[in-house]
Tab-separated table of N, CA, C and O in Angstrom:
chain	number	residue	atom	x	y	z
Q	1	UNK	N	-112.455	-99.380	-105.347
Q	1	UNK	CA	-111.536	-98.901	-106.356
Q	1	UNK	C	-111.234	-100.012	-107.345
Q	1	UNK	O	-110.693	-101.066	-107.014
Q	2	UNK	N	-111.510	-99.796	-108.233
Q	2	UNK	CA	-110.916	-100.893	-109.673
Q	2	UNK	C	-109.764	-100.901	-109.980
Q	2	UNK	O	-109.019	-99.938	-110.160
Q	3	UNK	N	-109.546	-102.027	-110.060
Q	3	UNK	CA	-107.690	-102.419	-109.841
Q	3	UNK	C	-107.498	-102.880	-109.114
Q	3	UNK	O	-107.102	-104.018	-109.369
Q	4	UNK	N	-107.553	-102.597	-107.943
Q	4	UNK	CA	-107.139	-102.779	-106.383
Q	4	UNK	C	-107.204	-104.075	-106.046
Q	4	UNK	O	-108.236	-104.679	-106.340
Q	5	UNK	N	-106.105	-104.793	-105.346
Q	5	UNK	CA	-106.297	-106.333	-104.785
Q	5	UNK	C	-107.026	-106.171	-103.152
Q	5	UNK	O	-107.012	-105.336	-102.247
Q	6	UNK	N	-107.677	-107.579	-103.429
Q	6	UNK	CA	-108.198	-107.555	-101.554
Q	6	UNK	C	-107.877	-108.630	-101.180
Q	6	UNK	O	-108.013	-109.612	-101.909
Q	7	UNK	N	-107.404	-108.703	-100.024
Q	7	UNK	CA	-106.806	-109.662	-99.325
Q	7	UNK	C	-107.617	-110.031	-98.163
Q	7	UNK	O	-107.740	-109.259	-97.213
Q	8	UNK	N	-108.138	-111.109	-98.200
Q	8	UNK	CA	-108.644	-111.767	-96.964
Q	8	UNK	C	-107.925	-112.017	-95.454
Q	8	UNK	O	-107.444	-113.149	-95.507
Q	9	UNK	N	-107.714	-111.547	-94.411
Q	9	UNK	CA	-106.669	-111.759	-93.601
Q	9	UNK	C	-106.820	-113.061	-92.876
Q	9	UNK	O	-107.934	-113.502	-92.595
Q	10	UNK	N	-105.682	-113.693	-92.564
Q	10	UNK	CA	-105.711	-115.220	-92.332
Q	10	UNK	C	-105.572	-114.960	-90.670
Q	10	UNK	O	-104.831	-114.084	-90.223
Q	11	UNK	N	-106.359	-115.812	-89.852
Q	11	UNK	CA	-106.127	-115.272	-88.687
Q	11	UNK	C	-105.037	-115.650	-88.044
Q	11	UNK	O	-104.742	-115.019	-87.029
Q	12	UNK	N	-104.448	-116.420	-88.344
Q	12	UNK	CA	-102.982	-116.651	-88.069
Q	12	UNK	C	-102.267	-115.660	-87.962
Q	12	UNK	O	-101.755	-115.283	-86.908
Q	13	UNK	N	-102.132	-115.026	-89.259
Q	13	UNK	CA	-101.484	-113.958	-89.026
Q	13	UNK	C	-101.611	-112.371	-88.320
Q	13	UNK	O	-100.721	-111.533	-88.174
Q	14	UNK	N	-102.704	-112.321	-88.038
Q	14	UNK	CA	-103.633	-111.278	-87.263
Q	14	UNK	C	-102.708	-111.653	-85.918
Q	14	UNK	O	-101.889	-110.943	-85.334
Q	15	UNK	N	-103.244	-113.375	-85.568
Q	15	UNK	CA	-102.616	-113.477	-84.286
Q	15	UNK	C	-101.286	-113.178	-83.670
Q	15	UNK	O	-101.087	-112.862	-82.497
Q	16	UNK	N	-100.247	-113.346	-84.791
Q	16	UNK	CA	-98.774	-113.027	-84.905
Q	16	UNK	C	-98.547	-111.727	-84.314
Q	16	UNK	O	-97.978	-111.412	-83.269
Q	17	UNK	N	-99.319	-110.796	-85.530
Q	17	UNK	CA	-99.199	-109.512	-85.115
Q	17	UNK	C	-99.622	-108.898	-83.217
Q	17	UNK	O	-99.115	-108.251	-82.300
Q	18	UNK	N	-100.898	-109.682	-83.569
Q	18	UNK	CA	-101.562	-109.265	-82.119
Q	18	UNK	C	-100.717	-109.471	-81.111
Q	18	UNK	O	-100.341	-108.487	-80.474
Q	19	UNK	N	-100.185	-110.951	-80.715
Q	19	UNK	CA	-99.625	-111.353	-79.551
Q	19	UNK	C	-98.093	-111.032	-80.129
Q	19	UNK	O	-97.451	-112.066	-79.940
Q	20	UNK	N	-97.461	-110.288	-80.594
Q	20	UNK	CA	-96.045	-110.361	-81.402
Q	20	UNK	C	-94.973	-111.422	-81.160
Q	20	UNK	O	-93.924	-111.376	-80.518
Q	21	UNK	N	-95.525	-112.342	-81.833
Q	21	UNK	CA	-94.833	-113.319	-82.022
Q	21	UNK	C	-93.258	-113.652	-82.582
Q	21	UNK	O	-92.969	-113.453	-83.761
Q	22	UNK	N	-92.432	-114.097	-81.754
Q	22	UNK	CA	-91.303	-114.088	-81.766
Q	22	UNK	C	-90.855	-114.687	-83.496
Q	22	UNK	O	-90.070	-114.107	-84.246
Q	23	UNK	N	-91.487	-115.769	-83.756
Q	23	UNK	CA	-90.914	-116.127	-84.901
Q	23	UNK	C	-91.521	-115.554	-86.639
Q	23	UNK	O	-90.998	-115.297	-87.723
Q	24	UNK	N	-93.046	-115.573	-85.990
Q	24	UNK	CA	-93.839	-115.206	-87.213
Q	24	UNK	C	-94.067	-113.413	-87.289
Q	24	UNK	O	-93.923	-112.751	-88.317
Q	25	UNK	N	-94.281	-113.108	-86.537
Q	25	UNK	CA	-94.551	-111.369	-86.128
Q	25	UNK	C	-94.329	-110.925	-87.056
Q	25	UNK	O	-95.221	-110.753	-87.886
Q	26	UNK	N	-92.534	-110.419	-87.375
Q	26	UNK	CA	-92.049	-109.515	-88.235
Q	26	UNK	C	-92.598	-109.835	-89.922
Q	26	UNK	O	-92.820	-108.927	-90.723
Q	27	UNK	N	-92.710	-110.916	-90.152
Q	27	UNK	CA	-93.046	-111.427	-91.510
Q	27	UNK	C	-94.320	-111.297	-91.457
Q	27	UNK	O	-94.874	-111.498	-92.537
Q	28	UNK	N	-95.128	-110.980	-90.416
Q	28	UNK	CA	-96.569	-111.076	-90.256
Q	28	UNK	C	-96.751	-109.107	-90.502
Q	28	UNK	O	-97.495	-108.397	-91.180
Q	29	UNK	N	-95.988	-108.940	-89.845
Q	29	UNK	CA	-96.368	-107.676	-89.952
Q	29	UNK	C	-95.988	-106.696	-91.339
Q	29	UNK	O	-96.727	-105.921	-91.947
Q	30	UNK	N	-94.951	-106.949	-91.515
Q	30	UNK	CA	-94.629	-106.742	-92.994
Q	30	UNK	C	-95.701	-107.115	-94.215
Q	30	UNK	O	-95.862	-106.349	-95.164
Q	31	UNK	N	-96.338	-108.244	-94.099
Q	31	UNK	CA	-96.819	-108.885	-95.387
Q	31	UNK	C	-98.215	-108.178	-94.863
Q	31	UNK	O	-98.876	-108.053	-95.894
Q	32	UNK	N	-98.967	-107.667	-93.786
Q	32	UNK	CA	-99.968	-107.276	-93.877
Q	32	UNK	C	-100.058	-105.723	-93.916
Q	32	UNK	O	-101.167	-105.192	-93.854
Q	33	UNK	N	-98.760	-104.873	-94.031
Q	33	UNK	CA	-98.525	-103.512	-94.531
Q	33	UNK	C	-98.435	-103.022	-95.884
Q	33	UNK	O	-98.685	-101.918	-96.367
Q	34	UNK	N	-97.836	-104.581	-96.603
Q	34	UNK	CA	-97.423	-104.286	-97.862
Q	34	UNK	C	-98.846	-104.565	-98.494
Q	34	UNK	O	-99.020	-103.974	-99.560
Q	35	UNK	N	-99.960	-105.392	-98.027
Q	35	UNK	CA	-101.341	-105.808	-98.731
Q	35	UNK	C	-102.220	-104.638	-98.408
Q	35	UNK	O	-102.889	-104.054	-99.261
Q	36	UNK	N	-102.198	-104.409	-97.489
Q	36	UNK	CA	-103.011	-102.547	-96.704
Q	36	UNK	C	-102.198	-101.683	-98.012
Q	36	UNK	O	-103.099	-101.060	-98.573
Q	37	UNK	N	-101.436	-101.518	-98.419
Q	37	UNK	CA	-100.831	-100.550	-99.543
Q	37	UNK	C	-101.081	-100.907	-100.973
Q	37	UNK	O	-101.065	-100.146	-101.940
Q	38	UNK	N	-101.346	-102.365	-100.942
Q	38	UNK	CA	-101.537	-102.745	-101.979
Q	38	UNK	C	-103.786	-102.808	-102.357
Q	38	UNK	O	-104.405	-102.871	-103.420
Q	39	UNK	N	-104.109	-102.768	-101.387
Q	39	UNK	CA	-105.874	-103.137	-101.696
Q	39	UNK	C	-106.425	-103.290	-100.576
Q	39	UNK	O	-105.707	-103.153	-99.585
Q	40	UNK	N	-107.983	-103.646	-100.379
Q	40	UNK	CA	-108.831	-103.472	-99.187
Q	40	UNK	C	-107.936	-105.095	-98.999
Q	40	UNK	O	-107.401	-105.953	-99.700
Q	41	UNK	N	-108.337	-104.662	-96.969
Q	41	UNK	CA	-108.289	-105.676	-96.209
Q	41	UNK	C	-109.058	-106.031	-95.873
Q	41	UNK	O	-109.728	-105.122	-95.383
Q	42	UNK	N	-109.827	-107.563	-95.730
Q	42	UNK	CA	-110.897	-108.036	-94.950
Q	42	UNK	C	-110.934	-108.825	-94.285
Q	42	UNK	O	-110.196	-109.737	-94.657
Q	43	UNK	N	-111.592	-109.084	-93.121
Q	43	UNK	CA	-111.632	-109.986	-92.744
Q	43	UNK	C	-113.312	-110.362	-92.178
Q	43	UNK	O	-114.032	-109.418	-91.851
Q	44	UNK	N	-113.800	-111.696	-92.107
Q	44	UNK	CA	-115.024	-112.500	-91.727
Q	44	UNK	C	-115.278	-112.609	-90.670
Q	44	UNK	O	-114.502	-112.194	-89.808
Q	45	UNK	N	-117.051	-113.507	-90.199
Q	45	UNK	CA	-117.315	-113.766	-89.189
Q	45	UNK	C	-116.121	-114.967	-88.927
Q	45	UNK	O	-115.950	-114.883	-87.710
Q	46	UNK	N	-115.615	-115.559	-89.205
Q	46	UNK	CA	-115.160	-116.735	-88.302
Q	46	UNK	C	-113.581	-116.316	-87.847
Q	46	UNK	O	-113.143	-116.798	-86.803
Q	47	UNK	N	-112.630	-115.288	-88.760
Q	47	UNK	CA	-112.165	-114.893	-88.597
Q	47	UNK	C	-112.157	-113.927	-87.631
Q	47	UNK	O	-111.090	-113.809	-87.028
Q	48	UNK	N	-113.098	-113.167	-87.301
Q	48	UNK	CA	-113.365	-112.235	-86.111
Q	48	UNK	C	-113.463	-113.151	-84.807
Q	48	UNK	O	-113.042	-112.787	-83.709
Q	49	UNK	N	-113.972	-114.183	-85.016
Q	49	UNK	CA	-114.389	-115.055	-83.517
Q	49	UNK	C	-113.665	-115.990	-83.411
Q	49	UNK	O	-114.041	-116.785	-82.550
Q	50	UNK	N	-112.248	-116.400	-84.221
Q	50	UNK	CA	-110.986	-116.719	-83.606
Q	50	UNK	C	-110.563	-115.652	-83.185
Q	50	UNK	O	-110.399	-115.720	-81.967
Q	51	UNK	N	-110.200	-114.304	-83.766
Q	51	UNK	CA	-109.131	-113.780	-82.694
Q	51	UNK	C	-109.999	-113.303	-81.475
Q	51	UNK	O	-109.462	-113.024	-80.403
Q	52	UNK	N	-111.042	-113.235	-81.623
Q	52	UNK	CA	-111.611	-112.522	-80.440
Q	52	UNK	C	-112.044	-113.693	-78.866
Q	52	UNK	O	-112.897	-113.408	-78.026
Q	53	UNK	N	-111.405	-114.631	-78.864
Q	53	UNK	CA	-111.438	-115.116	-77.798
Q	53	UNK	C	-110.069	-114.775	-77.008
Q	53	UNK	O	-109.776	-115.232	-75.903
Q	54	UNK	N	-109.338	-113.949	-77.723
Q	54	UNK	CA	-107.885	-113.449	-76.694
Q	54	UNK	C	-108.185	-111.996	-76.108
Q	54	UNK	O	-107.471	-111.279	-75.407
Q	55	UNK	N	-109.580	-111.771	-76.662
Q	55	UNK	CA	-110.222	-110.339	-76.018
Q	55	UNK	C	-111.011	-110.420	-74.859
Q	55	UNK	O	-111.639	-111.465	-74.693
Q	56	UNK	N	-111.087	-109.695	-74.186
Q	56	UNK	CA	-112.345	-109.257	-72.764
Q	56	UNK	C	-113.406	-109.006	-72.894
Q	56	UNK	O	-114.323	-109.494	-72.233
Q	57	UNK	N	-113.559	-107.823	-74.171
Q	57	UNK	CA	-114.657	-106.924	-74.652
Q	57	UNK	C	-114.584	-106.870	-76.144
Q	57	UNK	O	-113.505	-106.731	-76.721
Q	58	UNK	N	-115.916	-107.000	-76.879
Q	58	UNK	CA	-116.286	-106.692	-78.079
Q	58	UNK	C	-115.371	-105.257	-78.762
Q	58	UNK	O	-115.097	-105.120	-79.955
Q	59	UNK	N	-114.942	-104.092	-77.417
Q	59	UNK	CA	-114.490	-102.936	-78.309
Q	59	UNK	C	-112.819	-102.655	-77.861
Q	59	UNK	O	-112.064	-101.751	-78.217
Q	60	UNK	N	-112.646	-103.523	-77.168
Q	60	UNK	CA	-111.044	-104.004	-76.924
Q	60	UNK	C	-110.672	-104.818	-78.735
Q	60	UNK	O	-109.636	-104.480	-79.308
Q	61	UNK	N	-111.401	-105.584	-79.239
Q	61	UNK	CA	-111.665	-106.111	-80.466
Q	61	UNK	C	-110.999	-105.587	-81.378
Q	61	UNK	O	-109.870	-105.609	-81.867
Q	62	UNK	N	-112.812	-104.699	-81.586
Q	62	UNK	CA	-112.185	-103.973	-82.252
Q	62	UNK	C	-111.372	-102.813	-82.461
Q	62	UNK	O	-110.973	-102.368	-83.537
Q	63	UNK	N	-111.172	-102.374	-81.294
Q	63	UNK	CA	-109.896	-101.543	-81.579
Q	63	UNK	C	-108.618	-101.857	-81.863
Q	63	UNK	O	-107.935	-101.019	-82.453
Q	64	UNK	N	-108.045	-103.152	-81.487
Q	64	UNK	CA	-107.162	-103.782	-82.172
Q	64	UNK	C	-107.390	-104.358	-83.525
Q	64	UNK	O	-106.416	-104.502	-84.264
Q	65	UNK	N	-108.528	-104.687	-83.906
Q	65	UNK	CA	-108.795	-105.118	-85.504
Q	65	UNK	C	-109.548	-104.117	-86.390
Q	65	UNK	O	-110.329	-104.528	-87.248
Q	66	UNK	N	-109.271	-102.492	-86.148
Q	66	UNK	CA	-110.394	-101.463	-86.874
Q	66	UNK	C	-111.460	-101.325	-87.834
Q	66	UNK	O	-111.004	-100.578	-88.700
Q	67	UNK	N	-112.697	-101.666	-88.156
Q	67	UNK	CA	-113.486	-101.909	-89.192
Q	67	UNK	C	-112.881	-101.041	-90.390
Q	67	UNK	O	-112.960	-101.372	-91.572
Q	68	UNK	N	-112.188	-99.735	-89.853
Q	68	UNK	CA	-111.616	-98.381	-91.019
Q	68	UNK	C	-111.005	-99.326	-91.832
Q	68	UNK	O	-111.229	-99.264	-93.041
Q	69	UNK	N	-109.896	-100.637	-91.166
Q	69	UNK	CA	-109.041	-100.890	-91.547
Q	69	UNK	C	-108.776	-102.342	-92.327
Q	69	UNK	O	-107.859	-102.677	-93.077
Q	70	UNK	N	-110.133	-103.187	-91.775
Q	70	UNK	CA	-110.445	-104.383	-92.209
Q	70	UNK	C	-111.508	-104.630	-92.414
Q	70	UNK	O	-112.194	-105.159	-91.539
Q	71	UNK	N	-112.010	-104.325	-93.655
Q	71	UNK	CA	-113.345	-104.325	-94.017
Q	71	UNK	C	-114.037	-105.890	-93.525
Q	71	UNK	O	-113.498	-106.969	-93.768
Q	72	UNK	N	-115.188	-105.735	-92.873
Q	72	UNK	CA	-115.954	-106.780	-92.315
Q	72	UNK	C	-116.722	-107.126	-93.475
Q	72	UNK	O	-117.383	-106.200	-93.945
Q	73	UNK	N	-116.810	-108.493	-94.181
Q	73	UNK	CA	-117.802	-109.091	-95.037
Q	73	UNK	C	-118.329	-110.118	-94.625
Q	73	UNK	O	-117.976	-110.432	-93.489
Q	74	UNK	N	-119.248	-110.954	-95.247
Q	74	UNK	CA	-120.345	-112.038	-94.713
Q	74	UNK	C	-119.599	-113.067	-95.368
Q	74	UNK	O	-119.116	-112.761	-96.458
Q	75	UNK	N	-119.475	-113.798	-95.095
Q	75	UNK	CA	-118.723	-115.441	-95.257
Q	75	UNK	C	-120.559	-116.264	-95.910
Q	75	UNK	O	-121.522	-116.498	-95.179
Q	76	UNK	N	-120.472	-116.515	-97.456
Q	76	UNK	CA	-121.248	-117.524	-97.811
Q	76	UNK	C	-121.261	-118.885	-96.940
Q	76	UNK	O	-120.394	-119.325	-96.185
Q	77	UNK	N	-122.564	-119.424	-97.299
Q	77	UNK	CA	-122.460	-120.751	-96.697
Q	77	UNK	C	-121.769	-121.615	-96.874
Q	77	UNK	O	-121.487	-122.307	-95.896
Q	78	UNK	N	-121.063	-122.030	-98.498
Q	78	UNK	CA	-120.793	-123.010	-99.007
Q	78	UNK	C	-119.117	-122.734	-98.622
Q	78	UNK	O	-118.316	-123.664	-98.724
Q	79	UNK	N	-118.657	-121.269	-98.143
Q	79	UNK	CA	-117.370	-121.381	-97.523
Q	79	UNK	C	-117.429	-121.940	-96.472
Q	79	UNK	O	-116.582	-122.756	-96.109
Q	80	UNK	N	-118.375	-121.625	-95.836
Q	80	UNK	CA	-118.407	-122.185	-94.101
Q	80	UNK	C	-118.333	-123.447	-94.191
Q	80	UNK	O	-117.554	-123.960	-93.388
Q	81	UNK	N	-119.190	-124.548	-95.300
Q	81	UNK	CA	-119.114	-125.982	-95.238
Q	81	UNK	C	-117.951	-126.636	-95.529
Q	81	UNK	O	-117.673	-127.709	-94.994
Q	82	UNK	N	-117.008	-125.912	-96.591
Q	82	UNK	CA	-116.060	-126.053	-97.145
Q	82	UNK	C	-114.743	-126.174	-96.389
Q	82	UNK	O	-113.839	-126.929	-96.747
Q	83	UNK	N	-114.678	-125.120	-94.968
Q	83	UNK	CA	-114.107	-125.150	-94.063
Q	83	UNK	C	-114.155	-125.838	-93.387
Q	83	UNK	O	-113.169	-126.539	-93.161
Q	84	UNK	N	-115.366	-126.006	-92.686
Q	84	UNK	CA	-115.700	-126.980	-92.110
Q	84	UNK	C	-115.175	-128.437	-92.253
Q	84	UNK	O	-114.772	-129.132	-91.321
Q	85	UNK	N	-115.249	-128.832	-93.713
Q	85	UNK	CA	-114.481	-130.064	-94.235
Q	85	UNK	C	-112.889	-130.306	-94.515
Q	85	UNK	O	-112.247	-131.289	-94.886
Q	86	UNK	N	-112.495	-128.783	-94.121
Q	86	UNK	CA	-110.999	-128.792	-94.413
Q	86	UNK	C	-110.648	-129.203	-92.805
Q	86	UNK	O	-109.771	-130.046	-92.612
Q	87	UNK	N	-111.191	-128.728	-91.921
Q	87	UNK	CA	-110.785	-128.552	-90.037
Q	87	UNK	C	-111.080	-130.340	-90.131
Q	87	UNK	O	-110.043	-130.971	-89.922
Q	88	UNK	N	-112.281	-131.193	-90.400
Q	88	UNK	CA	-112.619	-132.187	-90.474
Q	88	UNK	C	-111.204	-132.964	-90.996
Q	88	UNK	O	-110.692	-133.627	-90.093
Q	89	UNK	N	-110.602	-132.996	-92.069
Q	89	UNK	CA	-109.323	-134.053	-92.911
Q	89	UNK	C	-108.078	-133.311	-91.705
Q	89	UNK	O	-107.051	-133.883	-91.341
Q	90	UNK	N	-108.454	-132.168	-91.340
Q	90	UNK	CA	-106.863	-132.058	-90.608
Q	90	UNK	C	-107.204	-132.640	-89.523
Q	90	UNK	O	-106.166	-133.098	-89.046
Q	91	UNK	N	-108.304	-132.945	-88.690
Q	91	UNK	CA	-108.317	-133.529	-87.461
Q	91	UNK	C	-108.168	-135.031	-87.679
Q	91	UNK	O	-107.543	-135.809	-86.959
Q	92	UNK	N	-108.804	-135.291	-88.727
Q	92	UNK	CA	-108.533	-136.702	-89.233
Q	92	UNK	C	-107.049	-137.617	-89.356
Q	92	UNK	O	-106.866	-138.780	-88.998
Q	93	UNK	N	-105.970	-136.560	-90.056
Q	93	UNK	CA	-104.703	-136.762	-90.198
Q	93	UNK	C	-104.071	-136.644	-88.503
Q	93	UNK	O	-103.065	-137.351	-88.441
Q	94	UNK	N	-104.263	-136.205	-87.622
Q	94	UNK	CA	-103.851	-136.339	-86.450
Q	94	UNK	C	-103.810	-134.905	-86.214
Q	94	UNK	O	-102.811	-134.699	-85.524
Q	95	UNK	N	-104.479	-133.708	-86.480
Q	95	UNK	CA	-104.059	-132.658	-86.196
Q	95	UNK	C	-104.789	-132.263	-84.181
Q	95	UNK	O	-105.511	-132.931	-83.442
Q	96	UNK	N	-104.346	-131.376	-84.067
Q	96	UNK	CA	-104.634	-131.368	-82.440
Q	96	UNK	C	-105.128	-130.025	-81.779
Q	96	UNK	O	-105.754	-129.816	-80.740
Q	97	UNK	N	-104.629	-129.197	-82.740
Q	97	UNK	CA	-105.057	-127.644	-82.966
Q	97	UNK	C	-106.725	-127.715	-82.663
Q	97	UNK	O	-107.377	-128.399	-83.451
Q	98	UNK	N	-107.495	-126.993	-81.480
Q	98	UNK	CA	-108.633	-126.884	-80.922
Q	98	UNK	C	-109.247	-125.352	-82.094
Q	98	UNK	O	-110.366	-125.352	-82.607
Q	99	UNK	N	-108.295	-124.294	-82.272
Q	99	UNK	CA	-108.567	-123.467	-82.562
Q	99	UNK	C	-107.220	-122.472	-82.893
Q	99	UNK	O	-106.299	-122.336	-82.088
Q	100	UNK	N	-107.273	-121.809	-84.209
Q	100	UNK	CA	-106.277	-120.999	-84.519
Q	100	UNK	C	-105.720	-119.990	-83.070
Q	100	UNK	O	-104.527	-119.695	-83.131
Q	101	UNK	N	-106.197	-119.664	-82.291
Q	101	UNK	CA	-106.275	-118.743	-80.926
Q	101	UNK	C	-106.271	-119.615	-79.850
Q	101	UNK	O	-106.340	-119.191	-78.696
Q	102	UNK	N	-106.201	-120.707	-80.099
Q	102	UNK	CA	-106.646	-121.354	-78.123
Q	102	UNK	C	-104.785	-121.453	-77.599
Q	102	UNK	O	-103.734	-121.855	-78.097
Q	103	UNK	N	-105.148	-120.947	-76.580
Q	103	UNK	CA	-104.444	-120.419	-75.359
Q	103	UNK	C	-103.587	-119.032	-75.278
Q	103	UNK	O	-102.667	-118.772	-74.502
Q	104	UNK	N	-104.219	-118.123	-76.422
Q	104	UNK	CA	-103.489	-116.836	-77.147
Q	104	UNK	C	-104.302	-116.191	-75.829
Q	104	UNK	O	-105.276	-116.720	-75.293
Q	105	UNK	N	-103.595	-114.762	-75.378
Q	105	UNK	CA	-104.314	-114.196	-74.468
Q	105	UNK	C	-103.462	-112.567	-74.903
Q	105	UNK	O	-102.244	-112.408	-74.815
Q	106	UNK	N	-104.289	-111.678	-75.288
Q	106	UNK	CA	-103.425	-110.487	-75.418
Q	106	UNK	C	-104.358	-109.423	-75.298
Q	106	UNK	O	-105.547	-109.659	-75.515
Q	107	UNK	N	-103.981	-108.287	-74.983
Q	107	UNK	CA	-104.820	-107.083	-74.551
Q	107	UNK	C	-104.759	-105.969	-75.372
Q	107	UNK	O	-103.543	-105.849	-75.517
Q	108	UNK	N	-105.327	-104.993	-76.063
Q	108	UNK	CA	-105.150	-103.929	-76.536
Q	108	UNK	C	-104.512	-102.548	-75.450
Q	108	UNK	O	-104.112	-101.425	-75.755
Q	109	UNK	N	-104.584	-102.936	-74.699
Q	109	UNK	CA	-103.527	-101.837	-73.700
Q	109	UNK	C	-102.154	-102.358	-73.428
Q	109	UNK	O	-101.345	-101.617	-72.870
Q	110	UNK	N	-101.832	-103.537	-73.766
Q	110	UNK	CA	-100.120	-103.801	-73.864
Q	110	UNK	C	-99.717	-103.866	-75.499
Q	110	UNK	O	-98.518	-103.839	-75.776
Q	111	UNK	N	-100.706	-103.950	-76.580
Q	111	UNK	CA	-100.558	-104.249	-77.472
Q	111	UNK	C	-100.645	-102.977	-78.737
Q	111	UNK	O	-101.496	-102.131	-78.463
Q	112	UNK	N	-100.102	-102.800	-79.698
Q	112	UNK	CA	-100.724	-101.729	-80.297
Q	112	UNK	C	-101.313	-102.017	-81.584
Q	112	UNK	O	-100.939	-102.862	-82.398
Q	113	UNK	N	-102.562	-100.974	-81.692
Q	113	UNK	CA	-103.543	-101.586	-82.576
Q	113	UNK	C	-103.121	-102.146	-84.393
Q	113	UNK	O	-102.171	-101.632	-84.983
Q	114	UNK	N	-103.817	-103.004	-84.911
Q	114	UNK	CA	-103.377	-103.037	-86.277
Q	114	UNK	C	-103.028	-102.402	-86.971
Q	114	UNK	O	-102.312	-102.716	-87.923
Q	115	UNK	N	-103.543	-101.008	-86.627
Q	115	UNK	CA	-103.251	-99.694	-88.143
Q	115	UNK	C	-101.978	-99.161	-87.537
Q	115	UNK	O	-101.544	-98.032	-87.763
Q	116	UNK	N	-101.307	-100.213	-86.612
Q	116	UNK	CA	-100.240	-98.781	-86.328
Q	116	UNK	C	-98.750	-99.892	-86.436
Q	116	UNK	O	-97.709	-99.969	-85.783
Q	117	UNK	N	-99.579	-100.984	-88.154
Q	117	UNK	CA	-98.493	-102.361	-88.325
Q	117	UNK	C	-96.906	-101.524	-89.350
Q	117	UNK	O	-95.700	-101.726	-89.494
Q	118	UNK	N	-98.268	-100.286	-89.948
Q	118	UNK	CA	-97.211	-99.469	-91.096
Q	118	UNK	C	-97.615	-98.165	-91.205
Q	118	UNK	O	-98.383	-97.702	-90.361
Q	119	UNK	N	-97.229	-97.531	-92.083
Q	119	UNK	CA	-97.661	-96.028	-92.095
Q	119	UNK	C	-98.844	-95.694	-92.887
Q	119	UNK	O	-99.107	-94.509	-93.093
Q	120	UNK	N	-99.769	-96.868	-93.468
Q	120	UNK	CA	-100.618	-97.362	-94.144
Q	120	UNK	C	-101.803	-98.012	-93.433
Q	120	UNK	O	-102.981	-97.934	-93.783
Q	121	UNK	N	-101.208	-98.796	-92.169
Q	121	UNK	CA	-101.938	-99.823	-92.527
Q	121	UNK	C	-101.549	-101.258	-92.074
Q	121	UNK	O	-100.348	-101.515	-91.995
Q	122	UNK	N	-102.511	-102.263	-91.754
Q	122	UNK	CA	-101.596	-103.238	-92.132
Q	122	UNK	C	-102.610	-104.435	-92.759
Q	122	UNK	O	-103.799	-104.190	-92.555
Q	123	UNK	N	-102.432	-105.256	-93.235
Q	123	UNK	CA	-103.092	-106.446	-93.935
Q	123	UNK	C	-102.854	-107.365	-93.558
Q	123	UNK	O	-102.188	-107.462	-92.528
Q	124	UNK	N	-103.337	-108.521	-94.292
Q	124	UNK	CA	-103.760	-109.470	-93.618
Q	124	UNK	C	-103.196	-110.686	-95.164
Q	124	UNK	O	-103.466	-110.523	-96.354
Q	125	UNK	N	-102.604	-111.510	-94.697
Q	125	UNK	CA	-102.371	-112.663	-95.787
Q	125	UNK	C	-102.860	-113.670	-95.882
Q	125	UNK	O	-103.500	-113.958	-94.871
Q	126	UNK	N	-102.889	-114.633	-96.886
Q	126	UNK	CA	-104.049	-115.553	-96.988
Q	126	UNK	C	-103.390	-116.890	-96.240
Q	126	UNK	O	-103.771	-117.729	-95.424
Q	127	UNK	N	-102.518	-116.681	-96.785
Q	127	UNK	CA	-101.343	-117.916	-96.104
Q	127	UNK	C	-99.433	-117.269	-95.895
Q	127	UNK	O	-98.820	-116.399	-96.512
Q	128	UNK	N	-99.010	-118.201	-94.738
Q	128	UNK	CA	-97.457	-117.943	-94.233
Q	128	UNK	C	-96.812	-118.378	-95.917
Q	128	UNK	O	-97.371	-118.859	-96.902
Q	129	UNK	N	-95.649	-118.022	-95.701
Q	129	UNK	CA	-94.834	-118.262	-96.526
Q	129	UNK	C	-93.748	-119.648	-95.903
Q	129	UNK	O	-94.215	-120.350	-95.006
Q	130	UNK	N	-92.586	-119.896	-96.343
Q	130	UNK	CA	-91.837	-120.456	-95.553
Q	130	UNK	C	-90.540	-119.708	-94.742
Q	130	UNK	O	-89.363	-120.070	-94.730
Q	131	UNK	N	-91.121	-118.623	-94.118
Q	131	UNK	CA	-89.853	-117.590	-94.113
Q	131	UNK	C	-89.397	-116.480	-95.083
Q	131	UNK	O	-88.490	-115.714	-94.760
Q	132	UNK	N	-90.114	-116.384	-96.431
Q	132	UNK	CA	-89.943	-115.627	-97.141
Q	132	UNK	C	-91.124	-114.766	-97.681
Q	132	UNK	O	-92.265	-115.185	-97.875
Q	133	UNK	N	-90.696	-113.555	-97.884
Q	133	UNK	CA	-92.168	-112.728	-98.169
Q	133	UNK	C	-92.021	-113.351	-99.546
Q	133	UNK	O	-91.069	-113.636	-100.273
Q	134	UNK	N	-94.091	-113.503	-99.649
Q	134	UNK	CA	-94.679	-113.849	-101.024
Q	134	UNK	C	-95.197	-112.588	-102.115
Q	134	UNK	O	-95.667	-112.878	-103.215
């Protein structure tokens, strides 16, 4: 659709939603209902294979992350290197973070799936705010 914004979903915030996170959740879940209303949601390979190490099964996955609902695209190379060099300066600065997901563990049978974040939908943001919707 022309016009329409698309929002890349940050897996951070996927994770919020997923494991409902006490502090980030509600702001997580909000900001990815109001982007599902506002334009396509997507999300990537690397994005799919952080959250999916808190899964069992490939269709536990995706039924918590719906393809209906988050359009799957191909991540260029020169993002992947680019990333790559961003994870590189934060480990450098002292960061300690193994992985956006490491030690997240959540199930799609205690959990309920993404499309059911709004009456829409829900999305995905590129980045947190500081407590305030952006």
């Amino acid at each position: 659709m022309a016009g329409r914004s698309e929002t890349l979903a940050d897996t951070s915030v996927l994770l919020d939603v997923l494991t409902d996170d006490a502090a980030w959740g509600p702001w997580s879940r909000t900001t990815l209902a109001r982007a599902g209303d506002e334009g396509r949601l997507v999300i990537n390979p690397i994005i799919y294979a952080e959250i999916s190490t808190g899964f069992d099964t490939i269709e536990d996955l995706d039924e918590a992350v719906p393809a209906d609902d988050f359009e799957r695209e191909t991540l260029p190379y020169e993002a992947g290197f680019l990333a790559g060099k961003a994870f590189l300066a934060y480990r450098r600065r002292g960061g300690q973070c193994e992985g956006a997901s490491a030690g997240r563990r959540f199930q799609t049978s205690t959990s309920a799936p993404m499309r059911r974040c709004g009456d829409t939908g829900c999305s995905l943001a590129t980045s947190r705010g500081t407590g305030q919707d952006s």
